[in-house]
Amino acid sequence: MAKAQTKKKAAKKDPSIRRHIKTFWKVFGGGVLLILLVFLLASWGVFGSLPDETSLENPEKNLATQIIGSDGETLGTFYKQNRTPIKYEDLPDHLVNALIATEDVRFYDHSGIDAKGTVRAFVFLGSKGGASTISQQLAKLFFTEQVSRNKFQRGLQKIKEWIIATRLERRYTKEEIITMYFNEYDFGNQAVGIQSAAKIYFSKEPMNLTTAEAATLVGMFKNSSLYNPLPKRNPEGVKNRRNVVLAQMEKYDYITTEVKDSLQALDLNIRYSPQGHDEGIATYFREYARAFMADWVEENPKSDGSKYNIYSDGLKIYTTIDSKMQKYAEEAVDAHMANLQAEFDSQNEKNKTAPFRDITPEETNKILDAAMQRSDRWREMKKQGKSEKEIRDSFKKKTKMSVFSWGGDIDTTMTPLDSIRYYKGILQASLMSMDPQTGEVKAWVGGIDYKHFKYDMVKTGQRQIGSTFKPFVYATAIDQMHMSPCDTLPDTPYTIAQGKYGLLEPWTPKNSGAISGKHLTLRAALAQSINTITARLIDRVGPEPVIELVSKMEVETEDIPPVPSIALGTPDVTLYEMVGAYSTFANQGVYIKPTLIQRIEDKNGTVLYQNVPETKDVISDETAYVTVSLMEGVTQSGSGSRLRHTWRGGDPVYKKAVTGYPYGFKNPIAGKTGTTQNNSDGWFMGMVPNLATGVWVGGEDRSTHFSNTAYGQGATMALPIWAIYMKKCYEDESLNVSESAFAKPDKISIATDCAKWKSEHSGGEIPDEFDLD
């Protein structure tokens, strides 16, 4: 005790020790003052401007416009950065806990700067963890555009980030800061924000992420490039990083040791779903939505007069598309078209003019030449000032390219001209499905692969519709002449004379099969697609009333001539128009315009656009019901009856080309097949009470087709897609697709029960020349 007191006295007397102590406190105090001065100068903007109050109030920028299905699922985005902000309540607890445990365990205890962590980082030079808080990292994401490599400049950037972090903490709640951090971080591969990351890496919404999946994504905050979970990139490193996050969650009591051990043993289970504009679900519909929005923003400016930007304003486009039905539709198209293409290629092996048929070499060259001049290569070389000879020569030089195939893209070497011919041999398809009572379009498949075939065959492409036009002729006869499905007409040769309806020569249509010579009911005639009887009907009512009817159903009629041959389906019509028109029959004679965009909201949820259904009465509910009854006959005993089959049989057509057969449907279905001349187009229009669906299949050019009707008819080319799609819809009970009968009007005066009609009008005996089934 005496010795200690002696040392203290000695220290007080030793001027050198006192001087060192004073120097230490001066340096320490000066350092503190210097730091405070630096922070003060930084806050005044001496080292560069800081974000103003407005920027802090609205820090989120470049928000992707979200395309949302009727079931709440995101179908796609339009973006400069693929970032769709979500709310805190949409973040699962285990995702937030993983972030806190790994990135900033004292997040709820500090005000932007973690003093304890900062001291530790200085003392141990970062070897025992950094000091950056979530708030600081958010400030860096928002306001540090480029991280400087210069240590001094980086130090100034850090100081600014600390200042901004404290300001963010004063302005926002902890929950808002966490939400903004999740929304802002770039997870790579066009996944900016947790919403995009969850969809791209795990094909689900953030709320549905498991704890292991959440840990994988949180692990990316350390380095989204190094710990990117893409298959084959760095699976071991990604798994190790995920397990570190899980260990942190266990360390801070967010999960138990047992849960941690079980989750660390799991595989990554990445379900990568890229979200480029050419990829993902509903690609053709998304392009339609883009075109819709381009027109909408022109006509609907912001309050300040500026235009909305669909790539950065964070709009939400609520659509009628059901993501599950869209998925089923795309799967149905893929399944059948891959199968049909294989059969088409097989039949073309001995076709010297493949993929074309029934055309001359001159016509073939004309098709290829037109395709060359429409190509991107031609257009780009023209811009470069190349001569036509140079451009044409380039199409004959072999080059490396990747081409479409149903087994996946093929890397190959061929001339651009050969690639054009190759693509001409790929059969195309489209499907549209809508609720006839509401007009809501539930599925839209514009083609087989948007990356390679961007032309939309739902709303843009027009093709001959074949016998799918016949129900309009029958409906006109029912409406004007009160004809019944049980009325009979002879299946005998029929000629409409020259001069009538402006005909330049007599018109005598033939059936696709033999002329029976029997009297057939209208039900049997439509079911068997008898041309002679359809000709008799249009001669009775005239072409003009038929054109007037389809015009009321919003089919473009400007190019439909008022001649009787239209009864057999010579007009070119879009699938979009056909589904809308057919839906009129299922909706008791009321046309309702197909609806795709329900409403548009800005990023704050303000409604900018609300769809108002457009409807009009076209025919009576009785006429509509009788026409539907006629079309039910098509699927019971006509060209659509294979929908009912429950056995496969030995017909090679069914084995090779009718995908998914047999189908075994038992519920009421109204429909009509359509096949155009030379089997260039195959159609099937099918309806149940609450869903009308149309399918088209054909080549890009009408000279690309099967050589015979067995394979080229609508019942083979298009009907299987409808059947596969509907079976998937029925298997998903949540969709509530109807299996009930079509609604019958309260008052109906036209006979539709032909068995009853037969007994009442025949006295029990039917002559042999009549076929009433």
Short mmCIF file of C-alpha atoms in Angstrom, two decimals, residues 212-550:
data_model
loop_
_atom_site.label_atom_id
_atom_site.label_comp_id
_atom_site.label_asym_id
_atom_site.label_seq_id
_atom_site.Cartn_x
_atom_site.Cartn_y
_atom_site.Cartn_z
CA ALA A 212 -34.03 -22.90 -46.00
CA GLU A 213 -34.96 -20.94 -49.13
CA ALA A 214 -35.08 -17.70 -47.15
CA ALA A 215 -31.61 -18.45 -45.77
CA THR A 216 -30.30 -19.02 -49.30
CA LEU A 217 -31.51 -15.61 -50.46
CA VAL A 218 -30.32 -13.82 -47.30
CA GLY A 219 -26.93 -15.43 -47.82
CA MET A 220 -26.70 -13.54 -51.11
CA PHE A 221 -26.56 -10.18 -49.28
CA LYS A 222 -22.88 -10.86 -48.60
CA ASN A 223 -22.11 -11.16 -52.33
CA SER A 224 -24.89 -11.85 -54.82
CA SER A 225 -22.44 -12.82 -57.53
CA LEU A 226 -20.29 -15.22 -55.49
CA TYR A 227 -23.27 -16.81 -53.73
CA ASN A 228 -25.62 -16.86 -56.71
CA PRO A 229 -27.68 -20.07 -56.54
CA LEU A 230 -27.84 -20.70 -60.28
CA PRO A 231 -27.23 -24.40 -60.95
CA LYS A 232 -23.60 -25.36 -61.65
CA ARG A 233 -22.29 -21.91 -60.72
CA ASN A 234 -21.11 -22.37 -57.12
CA PRO A 235 -23.42 -24.90 -55.46
CA GLU A 236 -21.01 -25.83 -52.65
CA GLY A 237 -20.31 -22.20 -51.77
CA VAL A 238 -23.99 -21.28 -51.89
CA LYS A 239 -24.93 -24.20 -49.65
CA ASN A 240 -22.18 -23.34 -47.18
CA ARG A 241 -23.31 -19.71 -47.07
CA ARG A 242 -26.93 -20.78 -46.54
CA ASN A 243 -25.81 -22.98 -43.67
CA VAL A 244 -23.94 -20.04 -42.10
CA VAL A 245 -27.21 -18.08 -42.14
CA LEU A 246 -29.03 -21.02 -40.54
CA ALA A 247 -26.29 -21.24 -37.89
CA GLN A 248 -26.75 -17.54 -37.12
CA MET A 249 -30.50 -18.07 -36.79
CA GLU A 250 -29.83 -20.87 -34.30
CA LYS A 251 -27.24 -18.79 -32.42
CA TYR A 252 -29.78 -16.04 -31.79
CA ASP A 253 -32.63 -18.45 -30.95
CA TYR A 254 -34.74 -17.98 -34.09
CA ILE A 255 -34.62 -21.74 -34.73
CA THR A 256 -33.66 -24.73 -32.60
CA THR A 257 -30.50 -26.77 -33.02
CA GLU A 258 -32.56 -29.69 -34.32
CA VAL A 259 -34.23 -27.54 -36.98
CA LYS A 260 -30.88 -26.05 -37.98
CA ASP A 261 -29.31 -29.49 -38.40
CA SER A 262 -32.23 -30.80 -40.47
CA LEU A 263 -32.30 -27.74 -42.73
CA GLN A 264 -28.54 -27.73 -43.26
CA ALA A 265 -28.79 -31.27 -44.59
CA LEU A 266 -31.24 -30.26 -47.35
CA ASP A 267 -30.27 -29.69 -50.97
CA LEU A 268 -30.68 -26.19 -52.39
CA ASN A 269 -33.67 -27.18 -54.58
CA ILE A 270 -33.36 -24.19 -56.90
CA ARG A 271 -36.25 -23.82 -59.38
CA TYR A 272 -34.78 -21.22 -61.71
CA SER A 273 -37.41 -19.33 -63.71
CA PRO A 274 -35.84 -16.49 -65.72
CA GLN A 275 -38.03 -13.43 -66.16
CA GLY A 276 -36.71 -11.91 -69.36
CA HIS A 277 -39.28 -10.47 -71.73
CA ASP A 278 -38.97 -13.60 -73.92
CA GLU A 279 -39.29 -16.03 -71.04
CA GLY A 280 -41.71 -17.12 -68.37
CA ILE A 281 -45.46 -17.55 -68.47
CA ALA A 282 -47.96 -15.73 -70.72
CA THR A 283 -45.28 -14.16 -72.93
CA TYR A 284 -47.66 -13.37 -75.81
CA PHE A 285 -50.24 -11.90 -73.46
CA ARG A 286 -47.58 -9.78 -71.78
CA GLU A 287 -46.70 -8.31 -75.16
CA TYR A 288 -50.38 -7.53 -75.70
CA ALA A 289 -50.40 -5.83 -72.28
CA ARG A 290 -47.32 -3.81 -73.27
CA ALA A 291 -49.07 -2.56 -76.42
CA PHE A 292 -52.21 -1.77 -74.41
CA MET A 293 -50.16 0.24 -71.92
CA ALA A 294 -48.32 2.09 -74.69
CA ASP A 295 -51.67 3.39 -75.95
CA TRP A 296 -53.00 3.99 -72.45
CA VAL A 297 -50.10 6.18 -71.28
CA GLU A 298 -50.52 8.38 -74.36
CA GLU A 299 -54.15 9.04 -73.51
CA ASN A 300 -53.82 9.23 -69.71
CA PRO A 301 -51.05 11.62 -68.58
CA LYS A 302 -50.12 12.27 -64.95
CA SER A 303 -51.59 15.25 -63.11
CA ASP A 304 -48.48 17.30 -63.97
CA GLY A 305 -48.90 16.52 -67.68
CA SER A 306 -45.98 14.09 -67.93
CA LYS A 307 -46.42 10.54 -69.16
CA TYR A 308 -46.30 7.40 -67.08
CA ASN A 309 -43.28 5.19 -67.71
CA ILE A 310 -44.24 1.53 -67.63
CA TYR A 311 -40.58 0.56 -67.07
CA SER A 312 -39.90 2.64 -63.96
CA ASP A 313 -43.12 3.98 -62.40
CA GLY A 314 -44.08 0.81 -60.53
CA LEU A 315 -47.57 0.50 -61.96
CA LYS A 316 -49.70 -2.55 -61.24
CA ILE A 317 -51.71 -4.01 -64.12
CA TYR A 318 -54.44 -6.30 -62.82
CA THR A 319 -55.48 -8.73 -65.54
CA THR A 320 -58.12 -11.40 -66.08
CA ILE A 321 -55.56 -14.14 -66.84
CA ASP A 322 -55.64 -17.01 -64.36
CA SER A 323 -52.05 -18.17 -63.85
CA LYS A 324 -53.05 -21.81 -63.39
CA MET A 325 -55.28 -21.89 -66.47
CA GLN A 326 -52.57 -20.11 -68.43
CA LYS A 327 -50.07 -22.75 -67.32
CA TYR A 328 -52.44 -25.57 -68.30
CA ALA A 329 -53.04 -23.96 -71.69
CA GLU A 330 -49.32 -23.64 -72.41
CA GLU A 331 -48.71 -27.21 -71.27
CA ALA A 332 -51.49 -28.46 -73.55
CA VAL A 333 -50.07 -26.62 -76.55
CA ASP A 334 -46.56 -27.87 -75.83
CA ALA A 335 -47.62 -31.49 -75.34
CA HIS A 336 -49.66 -31.77 -78.52
CA MET A 337 -47.52 -29.63 -80.80
CA ALA A 338 -44.31 -31.52 -79.97
CA ASN A 339 -46.12 -34.74 -80.84
CA LEU A 340 -47.79 -33.34 -83.96
CA GLN A 341 -44.53 -31.82 -85.21
CA ALA A 342 -42.77 -35.18 -84.94
CA GLU A 343 -45.46 -36.78 -87.12
CA PHE A 344 -45.36 -33.86 -89.57
CA ASP A 345 -41.58 -34.17 -89.91
CA SER A 346 -41.87 -37.92 -90.38
CA GLN A 347 -44.38 -37.50 -93.22
CA ASN A 348 -42.16 -34.87 -94.86
CA GLU A 349 -39.11 -37.11 -95.09
CA LYS A 350 -40.10 -38.18 -98.62
CA ASN A 351 -41.56 -34.81 -99.59
CA LYS A 352 -39.11 -33.27 -102.08
CA THR A 353 -40.66 -29.81 -101.66
CA ALA A 354 -40.72 -29.98 -97.85
CA PRO A 355 -42.00 -28.28 -95.84
CA PHE A 356 -44.34 -27.05 -98.59
CA ARG A 357 -46.92 -28.98 -100.59
CA ASP A 358 -48.96 -28.36 -103.72
CA ILE A 359 -46.93 -25.37 -104.95
CA THR A 360 -44.48 -24.81 -107.80
CA PRO A 361 -40.74 -24.10 -107.38
CA GLU A 362 -41.44 -20.50 -108.41
CA GLU A 363 -44.02 -20.16 -105.63
CA THR A 364 -41.57 -21.69 -103.15
CA ASN A 365 -38.89 -19.16 -104.09
CA LYS A 366 -41.41 -16.36 -103.76
CA ILE A 367 -42.26 -17.44 -100.19
CA LEU A 368 -38.60 -17.67 -99.17
CA ASP A 369 -37.72 -14.38 -100.84
CA ALA A 370 -40.53 -12.57 -99.04
CA ALA A 371 -39.34 -14.03 -95.73
CA MET A 372 -35.79 -12.87 -96.43
CA GLN A 373 -36.92 -9.30 -97.03
CA ARG A 374 -38.95 -9.29 -93.80
CA SER A 375 -36.06 -10.61 -91.71
CA ASP A 376 -34.02 -8.70 -89.13
CA ARG A 377 -30.83 -9.56 -91.06
CA TRP A 378 -32.12 -7.89 -94.22
CA ARG A 379 -33.28 -4.83 -92.32
CA GLU A 380 -29.99 -4.40 -90.42
CA MET A 381 -27.81 -4.84 -93.49
CA LYS A 382 -29.98 -2.36 -95.36
CA LYS A 383 -29.37 0.17 -92.56
CA GLN A 384 -25.64 -0.44 -92.94
CA GLY A 385 -25.85 0.60 -96.58
CA LYS A 386 -25.23 -2.86 -98.05
CA SER A 387 -26.35 -3.48 -101.62
CA GLU A 388 -29.15 -5.94 -102.37
CA LYS A 389 -26.62 -8.33 -103.93
CA GLU A 390 -24.46 -8.26 -100.81
CA ILE A 391 -27.50 -8.89 -98.64
CA ARG A 392 -28.72 -11.79 -100.77
CA ASP A 393 -25.24 -13.33 -100.86
CA SER A 394 -25.08 -13.21 -97.05
CA PHE A 395 -28.17 -15.44 -96.87
CA LYS A 396 -26.23 -18.17 -98.69
CA LYS A 397 -23.19 -18.21 -96.37
CA LYS A 398 -23.14 -20.72 -93.53
CA THR A 399 -23.05 -19.23 -90.06
CA LYS A 400 -23.33 -20.43 -86.47
CA MET A 401 -26.80 -20.06 -84.99
CA SER A 402 -29.19 -21.46 -82.44
CA VAL A 403 -32.53 -22.73 -83.79
CA PHE A 404 -35.76 -23.81 -82.13
CA SER A 405 -36.68 -27.45 -81.59
CA TRP A 406 -39.15 -29.13 -79.28
CA GLY A 407 -36.24 -30.84 -77.57
CA GLY A 408 -34.61 -27.50 -76.79
CA ASP A 409 -32.65 -24.98 -78.84
CA ILE A 410 -30.06 -26.54 -81.16
CA ASP A 411 -26.66 -24.95 -81.79
CA THR A 412 -25.86 -25.56 -85.43
CA THR A 413 -24.28 -24.16 -88.59
CA MET A 414 -26.44 -23.39 -91.61
CA THR A 415 -27.15 -20.64 -94.08
CA PRO A 416 -29.71 -18.03 -93.06
CA LEU A 417 -31.76 -19.07 -96.10
CA ASP A 418 -31.80 -22.68 -94.87
CA SER A 419 -32.87 -21.48 -91.43
CA ILE A 420 -35.83 -19.67 -93.02
CA ARG A 421 -36.87 -22.87 -94.77
CA TYR A 422 -36.39 -24.80 -91.50
CA TYR A 423 -38.65 -22.43 -89.59
CA LYS A 424 -41.29 -22.56 -92.32
CA GLY A 425 -41.66 -26.25 -91.45
CA ILE A 426 -42.52 -25.60 -87.78
CA LEU A 427 -46.26 -25.87 -87.14
CA GLN A 428 -47.77 -23.04 -85.11
CA ALA A 429 -50.68 -22.95 -82.66
CA SER A 430 -52.75 -20.54 -80.59
CA LEU A 431 -55.36 -20.79 -77.84
CA MET A 432 -57.71 -18.35 -76.14
CA SER A 433 -60.07 -19.19 -73.30
CA MET A 434 -62.65 -16.88 -71.73
CA ASP A 435 -65.61 -16.80 -69.39
CA PRO A 436 -68.60 -16.10 -71.69
CA GLN A 437 -70.64 -14.53 -68.88
CA THR A 438 -68.03 -11.98 -67.76
CA GLY A 439 -65.84 -11.64 -70.84
CA GLU A 440 -62.75 -12.32 -68.72
CA VAL A 441 -60.01 -13.96 -70.78
CA LYS A 442 -58.47 -16.70 -68.64
CA ALA A 443 -55.73 -18.02 -70.93
CA TRP A 444 -53.95 -16.58 -73.97
CA VAL A 445 -51.35 -18.55 -75.93
CA GLY A 446 -50.33 -16.61 -79.04
CA GLY A 447 -47.82 -19.13 -80.36
CA ILE A 448 -45.54 -22.04 -79.53
CA ASP A 449 -42.44 -20.10 -78.40
CA TYR A 450 -42.25 -16.33 -78.03
CA LYS A 451 -38.46 -16.23 -78.19
CA HIS A 452 -38.43 -17.60 -81.74
CA PHE A 453 -41.94 -16.84 -83.03
CA LYS A 454 -43.16 -13.43 -81.92
CA TYR A 455 -46.19 -13.12 -84.20
CA ASP A 456 -49.32 -13.42 -82.07
CA MET A 457 -51.89 -15.75 -83.60
CA VAL A 458 -54.61 -14.89 -81.07
CA LYS A 459 -55.37 -11.28 -81.93
CA THR A 460 -53.04 -10.35 -84.80
CA GLY A 461 -53.01 -13.35 -87.10
CA GLN A 462 -56.03 -13.93 -89.34
CA ARG A 463 -56.67 -17.34 -90.91
CA GLN A 464 -59.45 -19.04 -92.82
CA ILE A 465 -61.87 -20.52 -90.31
CA GLY A 466 -63.41 -23.39 -92.27
CA SER A 467 -66.47 -25.07 -90.83
CA THR A 468 -66.26 -23.18 -87.55
CA PHE A 469 -68.18 -20.47 -89.45
CA LYS A 470 -71.18 -22.76 -90.04
CA PRO A 471 -72.87 -22.20 -86.64
CA PHE A 472 -73.36 -18.55 -87.63
CA VAL A 473 -75.26 -19.66 -90.74
CA TYR A 474 -77.38 -22.06 -88.70
CA ALA A 475 -78.01 -19.40 -86.04
CA THR A 476 -79.23 -16.98 -88.71
CA ALA A 477 -81.63 -19.62 -90.05
CA ILE A 478 -82.91 -20.35 -86.56
CA ASP A 479 -83.30 -16.65 -85.78
CA GLN A 480 -84.99 -15.66 -89.05
CA MET A 481 -86.88 -18.80 -90.00
CA HIS A 482 -87.49 -20.38 -86.61
CA MET A 483 -85.85 -23.59 -87.82
CA SER A 484 -85.29 -26.45 -85.41
CA PRO A 485 -82.32 -28.82 -85.02
CA CYS A 486 -84.86 -31.51 -85.84
CA ASP A 487 -85.88 -30.02 -89.19
CA THR A 488 -84.57 -32.00 -92.16
CA LEU A 489 -82.97 -31.06 -95.46
CA PRO A 490 -81.67 -33.33 -98.24
CA ASP A 491 -77.99 -34.09 -98.53
CA THR A 492 -78.03 -33.93 -102.31
CA PRO A 493 -76.09 -31.82 -104.83
CA TYR A 494 -77.14 -28.17 -104.62
CA THR A 495 -76.34 -25.34 -106.99
CA ILE A 496 -76.81 -21.59 -106.55
CA ALA A 497 -77.27 -20.11 -109.97
CA GLN A 498 -74.95 -17.69 -111.73
CA GLY A 499 -75.93 -14.07 -111.14
CA LYS A 500 -77.57 -14.70 -107.77
CA TYR A 501 -75.71 -12.80 -105.02
CA GLY A 502 -73.50 -11.46 -107.80
CA LEU A 503 -72.00 -14.88 -108.61
CA LEU A 504 -70.02 -14.89 -111.85
CA GLU A 505 -70.62 -18.61 -112.27
CA PRO A 506 -72.79 -21.30 -110.68
CA TRP A 507 -71.69 -22.48 -107.22
CA THR A 508 -72.06 -26.16 -106.36
CA PRO A 509 -70.24 -27.10 -103.14
CA LYS A 510 -69.10 -30.63 -102.40
CA ASN A 511 -68.94 -32.44 -99.11
CA SER A 512 -65.58 -33.46 -97.67
CA GLY A 513 -66.96 -37.01 -97.92
CA ALA A 514 -69.58 -38.61 -100.10
CA ILE A 515 -73.04 -37.13 -100.63
CA SER A 516 -75.44 -39.50 -98.86
CA GLY A 517 -78.66 -38.63 -100.70
CA LYS A 518 -80.55 -38.80 -97.38
CA HIS A 519 -82.59 -36.23 -95.54
CA LEU A 520 -80.63 -35.14 -92.47
CA THR A 521 -81.70 -33.18 -89.44
CA LEU A 522 -79.91 -29.89 -88.97
CA ARG A 523 -78.32 -31.47 -85.88
CA ALA A 524 -76.88 -34.31 -87.94
CA ALA A 525 -75.90 -31.97 -90.78
CA LEU A 526 -73.85 -29.71 -88.51
CA ALA A 527 -72.38 -32.66 -86.61
CA GLN A 528 -71.20 -34.20 -89.88
CA SER A 529 -70.31 -30.78 -91.35
CA ILE A 530 -72.41 -31.36 -94.48
CA ASN A 531 -71.62 -28.63 -97.01
CA THR A 532 -74.64 -29.21 -99.24
CA ILE A 533 -77.08 -28.50 -96.42
CA THR A 534 -75.13 -25.44 -95.26
CA ALA A 535 -75.37 -24.16 -98.85
CA ARG A 536 -79.14 -24.62 -98.80
CA LEU A 537 -79.37 -22.67 -95.52
CA ILE A 538 -77.34 -19.67 -96.67
CA ASP A 539 -79.36 -19.58 -99.88
CA ARG A 540 -82.52 -19.39 -97.79
CA VAL A 541 -81.37 -16.59 -95.49
CA GLY A 542 -78.87 -14.87 -97.81
CA PRO A 543 -75.21 -13.97 -97.11
CA GLU A 544 -75.95 -10.42 -95.91
CA PRO A 545 -77.89 -11.40 -92.73
CA VAL A 546 -75.10 -13.83 -91.80
CA ILE A 547 -72.49 -11.10 -92.19
CA GLU A 548 -74.69 -8.76 -90.18
CA LEU A 549 -74.89 -11.33 -87.37
CA VAL A 550 -71.13 -11.86 -87.07
#
